[in-house]
Amino acid sequence: MPVMSDPITLEVVSKRLGEREVLKSVSFAVKTGDVFGYLGPNGAGKTTTIRILLGLLELTSGKANILGEDVSRDEARRKVGFALEQDGLYENKTAWENLSYYAWIYEVAESAERIDKVLDLVGLQDRANDRVGTYSKGMKQRLALARAMIHDPELLILDEPTSGVDPSGQREVREVILNMAHGEGKTIFLSSHNLDEVQRICNRIALIDRGEIKLCGELEQLQQEMSNREVVIETAEITSEPLFAELKSIPRLGLQEGRGRSLIFVPQEGVKVPEIVSFLVGRGVGIEGVSRKKASLEEIYATILEKAELS
Amino acid sequence: MRGMLAVLKSDVDDILRSKGFLIIAIILGVVTIGAAVGINIPLSRWLNHGLPWNKAKPLLELFMGLAVNYMPLIVLYTFMATWATDPIAREKARGTLESLLATPLTAKAVWMGKSLAIFLPAYIISILSTLVVVLAMNFASILPATGHFVLPLPTAVTGFLFLPLLMFALISLGVLVSFITNPVIGQTIIIFIGVVLLNLVGQVGGRIIWLLPSWDYAFYNLAGAALLGTVALRISSSLTKEKIVLSSKGRWAQ
Ligand SMILES: Nc1ncnc2c1ncn2[C@@H]1O[C@H](COP(=O)(O)OP(=O)(O)O)[C@@H](O)[C@H]1O
Ligand SMILES: [Mg+2]
């Protein structure tokens, strides 16, 4: 349930651009402290959503709030930091000048110290007086993150922060983002089409495809729900033939196979793992371990998008 | 207000640092010295005829009216026609404008900040150039020959205030159009209206030249500024960030 105090809430937001409905009844909420991954293929509507959140596009219908205020209010963004698809840095200015410009705009007190602090945060303090035109893509992206942090915002909105950056640069950018989330306590909303990255840094996700939210929730929980509900039980000894046949004859348990001392079940809906365990214990089987395989984000993504493809 | 000043400061820094500005400033410096010298030669020759002051006065005021209208017009127009909307084209292409708009700044503050940034450096140079010419005419020719310092008040008000105001209204209109369409269109509007203004002042031989040192002429400029300013304000009432962002891509992009 979205709550007024959530840093970001979208309620049935639609956006038409020309003839196309680029967003269709998009709803989700970002909670305080989230690192929220906004996933979707190219052209899904991620940038459009971010532009709406930052007041760069108006919504056609619905309601969107940011830090409790309507997105159409310019002042709503006073405590929001951002890095857009195009970094928006002035290449003919130095890093310091770029930051000091935004420090002015946000009316940052003690801006010199703050600029030092954010440069330090992204590891660019020794390049502060170089022109941004001489920076690599990864460095520019880190500078864009520093700029997003210049006014110590509560919420950061980042549009594909690692796209176009080489792998080692990507790792640095990710570290900066994680530090902003856990070291500096910022709520982060980031779009990406890099599943691996989202799996590594996000706790909550929404998946958008062709303007529609296909899935939204706690990543951990989604991984559980979306797994093929495979349960692996390690037994003390290899299961005897008769017991195996008996287990096999109870469809609710969904025994798939035995692999050495492992029994692999895909239980039917409503069957809880303890039920299987107690059944086995009742037959005198010693149990050494129970595990449940989680779906990877890649599997979730593929499943959802395939379903969309079929319909 | 402070946000607008931030835009203004950053853009003025940029302009002052650019080679284009330096080159135009040097050329205008040469033009100013040329004008100061060039206008003094016929002026002092003419003053040597020893016309009585009451006959000489209207003609000297007309001379001064020409100088104090042409100098700012030429200086401001040179800057505007060469690259008034160029910084905006660059900011749209690089996405720096979109980032600026994602801050709490209003679209209007960004518009005003950028318009002022283009205008102010040119305005300051126009004041300096005009002052050089006015002082050169007075101290080299007029004062020694007549004992009077000639600078009619309406002329001063026009050249230093109303005419620049007119040019500022034109710049802000051009910047606004550049924001919501292609900057080339904004530039075209500036050049076109600017040429019309140059021609109006240049109606030498027509009736208008005698108006130059008058309050009438000062108020024509003020009225022109008010007209262009009103047009710009009317258009700006529908200025939205969405229009600026969408015009940076797709249909209007270069
Ligand atoms: N100005 C526009 N006019 C019409 N369609 C647009 C415009 N901008 C984007 N789109 C379309 O909207 C869809 C979503 O775009 P976008 O939000 O940029 O996707 P993403 O960031 O997820 O890649 C795309 O299909 C794109 O072609
Ligand atoms: Mg995008």
XYZ file of C-alpha atoms and ligand atoms in Angstrom:
593
model
C 0.000 0.000 0.000
C 1.434 3.391 -0.920
C 1.564 5.780 2.004
C 1.707 9.570 1.831
C 5.123 9.619 3.460
C 6.699 7.254 0.924
C 9.475 8.988 -1.017
C 7.891 8.088 -4.366
C 4.313 7.125 -5.126
C 2.724 6.696 -8.528
C -0.982 6.011 -8.762
C -2.403 4.953 -12.128
C -0.094 7.273 -13.995
C -0.552 7.382 -17.751
C 1.457 9.356 -20.253
C 0.684 9.962 -23.869
C 3.384 11.259 -26.194
C 1.963 12.093 -29.578
C -0.171 9.122 -30.606
C 1.500 6.680 -28.261
C 0.535 5.761 -24.755
C 4.040 5.438 -23.364
C 2.905 4.734 -19.767
C -0.282 2.846 -19.030
C -1.738 3.083 -15.514
C 1.604 2.767 -13.781
C 1.414 2.380 -10.001
C 4.095 1.632 -7.464
C 5.674 3.061 -4.341
C 9.245 3.420 -3.189
C 9.742 3.136 0.582
C 12.207 5.044 2.707
C 15.581 3.293 2.661
C 14.878 1.300 -0.512
C 17.343 0.755 -3.276
C 14.624 0.389 -5.849
C 15.427 -1.134 -9.235
C 13.234 -0.050 -12.129
C 13.748 -2.705 -14.733
C 12.678 -3.024 -18.308
C 13.884 -3.444 -21.869
C 14.783 -0.451 -24.042
C 11.784 1.675 -24.857
C 9.740 0.266 -21.956
C 9.111 3.705 -20.445
C 11.751 3.978 -17.718
C 13.123 7.361 -18.775
C 9.599 8.682 -19.293
C 8.698 7.688 -15.720
C 11.826 9.374 -14.381
C 11.106 12.528 -16.357
C 7.639 12.640 -14.834
C 9.089 12.239 -11.343
C 11.478 15.116 -11.990
C 8.796 17.416 -13.395
C 10.279 17.307 -16.895
C 7.143 15.810 -18.400
C 3.556 16.299 -17.271
C 1.419 13.265 -16.654
C -1.623 12.727 -18.839
C -3.616 11.201 -15.981
C -3.063 9.796 -12.529
C -1.122 11.116 -9.587
C 2.567 11.126 -8.762
C 4.172 12.323 -5.545
C 7.763 12.797 -4.600
C 8.704 13.213 -0.931
C 5.048 13.815 -0.201
C 4.542 16.590 -2.735
C 2.986 16.627 -6.174
C 5.616 16.232 -8.898
C 4.343 19.304 -10.725
C 5.714 21.532 -7.943
C 9.249 22.682 -8.684
C 9.957 22.987 -4.960
C 9.173 19.285 -4.508
C 12.643 18.579 -5.888
C 14.588 20.588 -3.336
C 15.557 17.384 -1.517
C 15.882 15.183 -4.579
C 19.147 14.428 -6.362
C 19.271 12.987 -9.850
C 21.452 11.754 -12.671
C 19.742 11.570 -16.044
C 20.430 9.432 -19.109
C 22.599 12.229 -20.519
C 24.890 13.236 -17.660
C 24.204 16.949 -18.184
C 27.736 17.951 -17.177
C 29.464 20.953 -18.710
C 32.494 19.549 -20.487
C 34.245 22.907 -20.753
C 34.024 23.411 -16.998
C 36.012 21.639 -14.303
C 34.445 19.158 -11.899
C 34.642 21.795 -9.209
C 32.850 24.385 -11.354
C 30.148 21.908 -12.315
C 29.504 21.161 -8.660
C 29.661 24.742 -7.536
C 27.035 25.693 -10.138
C 24.574 23.186 -8.674
C 25.565 24.123 -5.131
C 24.399 27.645 -5.995
C 21.157 26.423 -7.462
C 20.358 24.348 -4.379
C 21.579 27.149 -2.092
C 24.039 24.856 -0.338
C 25.569 26.451 2.747
C 29.352 26.019 3.159
C 29.504 24.864 -0.424
C 33.306 24.524 -0.610
C 33.343 21.895 2.123
C 30.367 20.136 0.635
C 32.013 20.015 -2.814
C 35.123 18.472 -1.241
C 32.967 15.974 0.582
C 31.047 14.756 -2.470
C 34.192 14.629 -4.609
C 35.702 12.475 -1.906
C 32.594 10.309 -1.852
C 33.037 9.435 -5.533
C 36.833 9.353 -5.465
C 37.466 12.301 -7.770
C 39.115 14.771 -5.397
C 42.445 14.715 -7.278
C 40.722 15.486 -10.602
C 38.634 18.359 -9.218
C 40.317 21.020 -11.315
C 40.389 19.134 -14.605
C 37.898 19.878 -17.291
C 35.136 17.303 -17.469
C 35.814 16.920 -21.203
C 38.978 15.017 -20.255
C 37.089 12.485 -18.091
C 36.267 8.868 -18.969
C 32.617 7.843 -19.135
C 32.850 6.152 -15.733
C 34.370 9.252 -14.144
C 31.678 11.449 -15.649
C 29.050 9.134 -14.250
C 30.634 9.328 -10.801
C 30.780 13.107 -11.061
C 27.101 13.104 -11.996
C 26.472 11.121 -8.797
C 28.510 13.636 -6.810
C 26.400 16.402 -8.280
C 23.247 14.482 -7.351
C 24.531 14.469 -3.747
C 25.631 18.112 -3.594
C 22.657 19.279 -1.515
C 22.525 16.165 0.668
C 19.142 15.051 -0.709
C 16.887 12.438 0.848
C 16.135 10.719 -2.418
C 18.252 9.948 -5.476
C 16.767 9.236 -8.882
C 19.231 7.688 -11.309
C 18.525 6.806 -14.939
C 20.696 3.842 -15.975
C 23.703 4.998 -13.966
C 26.094 2.372 -15.355
C 25.019 2.296 -18.971
C 27.863 2.847 -21.405
C 30.485 2.481 -18.666
C 33.210 -0.180 -18.913
C 33.094 -3.094 -16.415
C 35.633 -1.734 -13.951
C 34.007 1.691 -14.144
C 30.655 0.017 -13.562
C 31.948 -1.580 -10.399
C 33.147 1.784 -9.117
C 29.810 3.409 -9.898
C 27.995 0.561 -8.119
C 30.186 0.951 -5.071
C 29.393 4.650 -4.953
C 25.668 3.918 -5.189
C 25.837 1.293 -2.447
C 27.755 3.703 -0.261
C 25.138 6.388 -0.850
C 22.420 3.942 0.154
C 24.013 2.285 3.158
C 26.715 4.758 4.212
C 24.745 7.960 3.650
C 21.290 6.536 4.217
C 19.724 7.734 0.978
C 16.661 6.239 -0.636
C 17.567 5.342 -4.208
C 15.452 4.819 -7.282
C 17.437 3.606 -10.250
C 16.463 2.382 -13.674
C 18.461 -0.279 -15.388
C 18.302 -3.026 -17.909
C 21.225 -4.771 -16.264
C 19.666 -7.639 -14.272
C 22.855 -8.691 -12.631
C 23.415 -5.206 -11.300
C 19.877 -4.869 -9.976
C 20.089 -8.278 -8.306
C 23.274 -7.171 -6.585
C 22.254 -3.788 -5.282
C 18.453 -3.522 -5.109
C 16.074 -4.733 -2.412
C 12.885 -3.922 -4.268
C 12.049 -3.892 -7.955
C 9.405 -3.038 -10.472
C 9.439 -4.496 -13.941
C 8.012 -2.386 -16.753
C 7.384 -3.525 -20.292
C 5.769 -1.469 -23.038
C 4.504 1.036 -20.517
C 2.919 -1.448 -18.130
C 4.129 -2.584 -14.742
C 4.359 -6.356 -14.942
C 5.705 -7.068 -11.504
C 6.564 -5.143 -8.383
C 7.767 -6.085 -4.948
C 10.489 -7.107 -2.569
C 13.197 -8.823 -4.630
C 13.786 -11.570 -2.073
C 10.092 -12.377 -1.875
C 9.649 -12.344 -5.638
C 12.547 -14.722 -5.962
C 10.835 -17.100 -3.567
C 7.445 -16.778 -5.198
C 8.755 -17.040 -8.699
C 10.980 -20.041 -8.075
C 9.551 -23.218 -9.503
C 9.013 -24.035 -5.805
C 11.657 -26.710 -5.924
C 12.474 -28.114 -2.471
C 15.628 -30.138 -1.935
C 15.815 -32.402 1.140
C 19.120 -33.945 2.106
C 18.652 -37.292 3.850
C 21.111 -39.186 6.050
C 21.020 -42.244 3.832
C 19.985 -43.058 0.325
C 16.214 -43.525 0.284
C 15.074 -47.118 -0.095
C 13.194 -48.243 -3.209
C 9.870 -48.931 -1.398
C 9.876 -45.604 0.409
C 10.731 -43.831 -2.857
C 7.785 -45.578 -4.534
C 5.504 -44.639 -1.639
C 6.522 -40.985 -1.826
C 6.074 -41.034 -5.568
C 2.532 -42.341 -5.160
C 1.442 -39.219 -3.229
C 0.986 -36.546 -5.908
C 0.578 -33.708 -3.367
C 4.185 -34.056 -2.338
C 5.359 -33.805 -5.938
C 8.495 -35.892 -5.674
C 10.523 -35.331 -8.825
C 13.644 -37.399 -8.407
C 16.270 -38.730 -6.064
C 19.828 -37.716 -6.641
C 22.175 -39.577 -4.327
C 21.034 -38.595 -0.832
C 18.951 -35.679 -2.133
C 15.241 -35.826 -2.722
C 13.834 -33.163 -4.986
C 10.193 -32.142 -4.585
C 7.962 -29.653 -6.320
C 5.043 -29.767 -3.911
C 1.553 -28.858 -5.012
C -0.044 -25.547 -4.082
C -0.803 -25.397 -0.352
C 1.676 -28.038 0.685
C 4.165 -26.665 3.213
C 7.725 -27.895 3.520
C 7.301 -29.023 7.198
C 4.559 -31.378 6.034
C 7.008 -33.187 3.757
C 9.651 -33.211 6.439
C 7.361 -34.672 9.085
C 6.169 -37.304 6.614
C 9.775 -38.370 6.057
C 10.591 -38.265 9.768
C 7.510 -40.428 10.402
C 9.017 -43.052 8.078
C 12.257 -42.976 10.074
C 14.277 -40.941 7.582
C 17.107 -38.869 9.051
C 17.108 -35.317 7.683
C 20.304 -33.340 7.272
C 19.168 -30.323 5.350
C 16.243 -28.625 3.636
C 16.659 -25.927 1.021
C 14.529 -24.102 -1.381
C 15.869 -22.881 -4.673
C 15.253 -19.171 -5.340
C 14.550 -17.922 -8.824
C 17.246 -15.670 -10.233
C 16.192 -12.252 -11.410
C 17.016 -13.377 -14.906
C 14.514 -16.234 -14.637
C 11.875 -13.878 -13.258
C 12.481 -11.410 -16.026
C 12.366 -14.051 -18.739
C 9.191 -15.637 -17.324
C 7.335 -12.328 -17.075
C 8.387 -11.019 -20.447
C 7.617 -14.346 -22.156
C 4.158 -14.294 -20.624
C 3.723 -10.764 -21.968
C 4.963 -11.884 -25.366
C 2.348 -14.682 -25.492
C -0.645 -12.576 -24.515
C 15.802 34.561 -7.697
C 19.023 33.076 -6.399
C 18.608 30.162 -8.795
C 18.298 32.564 -11.692
C 21.457 34.321 -10.544
C 23.249 30.964 -10.504
C 22.308 30.412 -14.146
C 23.306 33.962 -14.986
C 26.662 33.721 -13.258
C 27.601 30.385 -14.753
C 26.631 31.410 -18.273
C 28.373 34.775 -18.076
C 31.526 32.954 -16.925
C 31.223 30.734 -19.967
C 30.658 33.604 -22.362
C 33.534 35.673 -21.027
C 35.830 32.679 -21.396
C 34.844 31.819 -24.946
C 37.064 32.725 -27.872
C 34.076 33.940 -29.870
C 33.351 36.617 -27.294
C 36.967 37.729 -27.230
C 37.142 37.998 -31.018
C 33.931 40.007 -31.279
C 35.022 42.230 -28.375
C 38.331 42.977 -30.128
C 36.623 43.724 -33.426
C 34.159 46.033 -31.672
C 37.050 47.744 -29.885
C 38.618 48.521 -33.235
C 35.261 49.678 -34.613
C 34.807 51.962 -31.589
C 38.181 53.607 -32.015
C 37.534 53.904 -35.735
C 34.182 55.536 -35.061
C 35.630 57.904 -32.456
C 38.353 59.046 -34.844
C 36.213 58.917 -37.990
C 33.406 61.047 -36.620
C 35.782 63.657 -35.180
C 37.436 64.501 -38.497
C 34.348 65.909 -40.281
C 33.045 67.226 -36.969
C 36.047 69.388 -36.168
C 36.311 70.589 -39.779
C 32.693 71.589 -39.688
C 33.029 73.301 -36.308
C 35.944 75.357 -37.672
C 33.437 77.302 -39.801
C 32.555 79.085 -36.583
C 28.746 78.694 -36.636
C 26.976 80.589 -33.815
C 26.020 78.268 -30.931
C 22.264 78.505 -31.439
C 22.703 77.326 -35.073
C 25.285 74.667 -34.252
C 23.423 73.174 -31.304
C 20.645 71.277 -33.168
C 23.131 69.883 -35.641
C 25.515 68.769 -32.918
C 22.649 67.142 -31.090
C 21.713 65.310 -34.258
C 25.318 64.134 -34.636
C 25.288 62.948 -31.066
C 21.921 61.289 -31.559
C 23.332 59.307 -34.476
C 26.407 58.223 -32.540
C 24.574 57.292 -29.348
C 21.958 55.297 -31.229
C 24.213 53.569 -33.701
C 26.944 52.472 -31.321
C 24.805 50.426 -28.920
C 22.726 49.127 -31.781
C 25.766 47.909 -33.684
C 27.437 46.441 -30.618
C 24.344 44.666 -29.297
C 23.266 43.502 -32.719
C 26.703 42.115 -33.538
C 26.626 39.929 -30.433
C 23.036 38.868 -30.886
C 23.262 38.081 -34.567
C 26.424 36.047 -34.203
C 25.617 33.755 -31.332
C 22.720 34.701 -29.116
C 21.059 31.298 -29.210
C 24.129 29.177 -29.862
C 24.686 28.369 -26.154
C 21.099 27.125 -25.975
C 21.526 24.867 -28.990
C 24.580 23.374 -27.302
C 22.815 22.932 -23.957
C 19.905 21.172 -25.617
C 22.149 18.814 -27.547
C 24.335 17.966 -24.537
C 21.387 17.478 -22.190
C 22.703 20.101 -19.755
C 19.483 22.064 -20.120
C 17.374 19.038 -19.189
C 19.455 18.498 -16.043
C 19.070 22.158 -15.094
C 15.309 21.831 -15.443
C 15.270 18.784 -13.153
C 16.403 21.009 -10.253
C 13.893 23.147 -8.333
C 14.557 25.991 -10.799
C 11.469 27.116 -12.665
C 11.515 27.155 -16.452
C 11.032 30.934 -16.312
C 14.064 31.413 -14.041
C 16.220 29.451 -16.471
C 14.849 31.488 -19.379
C 15.530 34.817 -17.649
C 18.960 33.737 -16.407
C 20.057 32.710 -19.873
C 18.593 35.768 -21.588
C 20.359 38.080 -19.131
C 23.618 36.162 -19.511
C 23.600 36.727 -23.245
C 22.545 40.350 -22.890
C 24.663 41.710 -20.033
C 28.203 41.255 -21.421
C 27.096 42.779 -24.735
C 25.338 45.589 -22.883
C 28.414 46.478 -20.878
C 30.548 46.577 -24.011
C 27.929 48.716 -25.740
C 28.001 51.218 -22.874
C 31.783 51.394 -22.942
C 31.961 51.810 -26.725
C 29.313 54.479 -26.745
C 30.941 56.364 -23.886
C 34.273 56.332 -25.717
C 32.671 57.847 -28.808
C 30.653 60.424 -26.833
C 33.660 61.544 -24.813
C 35.929 61.628 -27.853
C 33.467 63.818 -29.791
C 33.047 66.217 -26.908
C 36.593 66.517 -25.685
C 38.333 66.421 -29.048
C 36.006 68.656 -31.058
C 32.890 70.106 -29.487
C 34.187 71.437 -26.166
C 37.266 73.199 -27.607
C 35.217 74.822 -30.393
C 32.024 75.776 -28.528
C 32.725 75.460 -24.826
C 29.651 73.214 -24.458
C 29.313 69.517 -23.619
C 26.686 68.009 -25.908
C 24.654 64.977 -24.879
C 20.899 65.545 -25.027
C 19.119 63.751 -22.199
C 16.625 61.930 -24.466
C 19.548 60.635 -26.512
C 21.379 59.395 -23.441
C 18.251 57.695 -22.123
C 17.625 56.069 -25.504
C 21.165 54.896 -26.156
C 22.003 53.692 -22.676
C 18.598 52.451 -21.536
C 15.621 52.186 -23.864
C 17.405 50.856 -26.927
C 19.255 48.213 -24.872
C 15.930 47.356 -23.251
C 14.464 46.840 -26.706
C 17.382 44.588 -27.582
C 16.961 42.669 -24.329
C 13.294 42.088 -25.112
C 14.365 40.782 -28.515
C 16.976 38.475 -26.959
C 14.518 37.099 -24.430
C 12.037 36.434 -27.219
C 14.729 34.685 -29.261
C 15.831 32.592 -26.281
C 12.244 31.656 -25.501
C 11.595 30.531 -29.059
C 14.871 28.589 -28.942
C 13.689 26.858 -25.781
C 10.484 25.524 -27.284
C 11.514 25.021 -30.917
C 14.814 24.699 -32.733
C 17.335 27.385 -31.673
C 17.905 28.167 -35.350
C 14.370 29.557 -35.431
C 15.094 31.724 -32.381
C 18.240 33.007 -34.041
C 16.337 33.773 -37.247
C 13.778 35.828 -35.350
C 16.528 37.836 -33.677
C 18.313 38.504 -36.947
C 15.126 39.405 -38.776
C 13.697 41.825 -36.202
C 17.186 43.210 -35.622
C 17.560 44.036 -39.316
C 14.227 45.838 -39.281
C 15.390 47.910 -36.280
C 18.714 48.725 -37.934
C 16.848 49.937 -40.987
C 14.485 52.088 -38.956
C 17.397 53.903 -37.341
C 19.156 54.019 -40.674
C 16.426 55.991 -42.406
C 18.968 58.707 -43.079
C 17.456 61.400 -45.239
C 13.971 60.473 -44.098
C 11.997 62.241 -41.446
C 13.072 59.946 -38.678
C 16.662 61.182 -38.468
C 15.515 64.518 -37.041
C 13.715 62.638 -34.346
C 16.897 61.007 -33.058
C 17.704 63.446 -30.232
C 14.046 63.774 -29.160
C 11.941 62.228 -26.403
C 9.628 60.973 -29.125
C 12.370 58.755 -30.387
C 13.226 57.583 -26.883
C 9.622 56.524 -26.381
C 9.459 54.735 -29.737
C 12.250 52.547 -28.408
C 10.502 52.051 -25.115
C 7.284 51.181 -26.906
C 9.165 48.697 -29.099
C 10.661 47.108 -25.996
C 7.234 46.931 -24.379
C 5.739 45.355 -27.492
C 8.415 42.660 -27.848
C 8.456 42.140 -24.092
C 4.698 41.632 -24.048
C 4.914 39.116 -26.886
C 7.653 37.244 -25.019
C 5.690 37.282 -21.759
C 2.548 36.072 -23.501
C 4.429 33.148 -25.026
C 6.217 32.458 -21.741
C 2.934 32.017 -19.898
C 2.643 28.689 -21.700
C 6.316 27.809 -21.222
C 6.617 24.373 -19.639
C 9.523 22.100 -18.951
C 7.818 19.457 -21.075
C 7.917 21.735 -24.119
C 11.617 22.378 -23.628
C 12.457 18.706 -23.077
C 10.411 17.430 -26.001
C 11.770 20.092 -28.356
C 15.309 18.969 -27.514
C 14.580 15.614 -29.098
C 12.657 14.423 -32.107
C 10.895 16.911 -34.300
C 12.823 20.053 -33.431
C 16.285 18.649 -32.815
C 19.018 19.348 -35.309
N 8.969 12.554 -27.536
C 8.460 11.346 -27.782
N 7.428 11.214 -28.635
C 6.883 9.999 -28.884
N 7.334 8.871 -28.313
C 8.350 8.935 -27.450
C 8.973 10.173 -27.129
N 9.962 9.933 -26.246
C 9.955 8.598 -26.030
N 8.998 8.001 -26.760
C 8.677 6.564 -26.782
O 8.299 6.176 -25.496
C 8.742 4.877 -25.221
C 9.443 4.856 -23.881
O 10.642 5.550 -23.958
P 11.641 5.661 -22.733
O 10.875 6.100 -21.550
O 12.770 6.502 -23.164
O 12.101 4.148 -22.566
P 13.307 3.524 -21.725
O 13.949 4.606 -20.937
O 12.674 2.481 -20.895
O 14.239 2.934 -22.722
C 9.640 4.466 -26.356
O 8.943 3.565 -27.163
C 9.907 5.745 -27.092
O 10.018 5.491 -28.471
Mg 15.907 5.268 -20.957
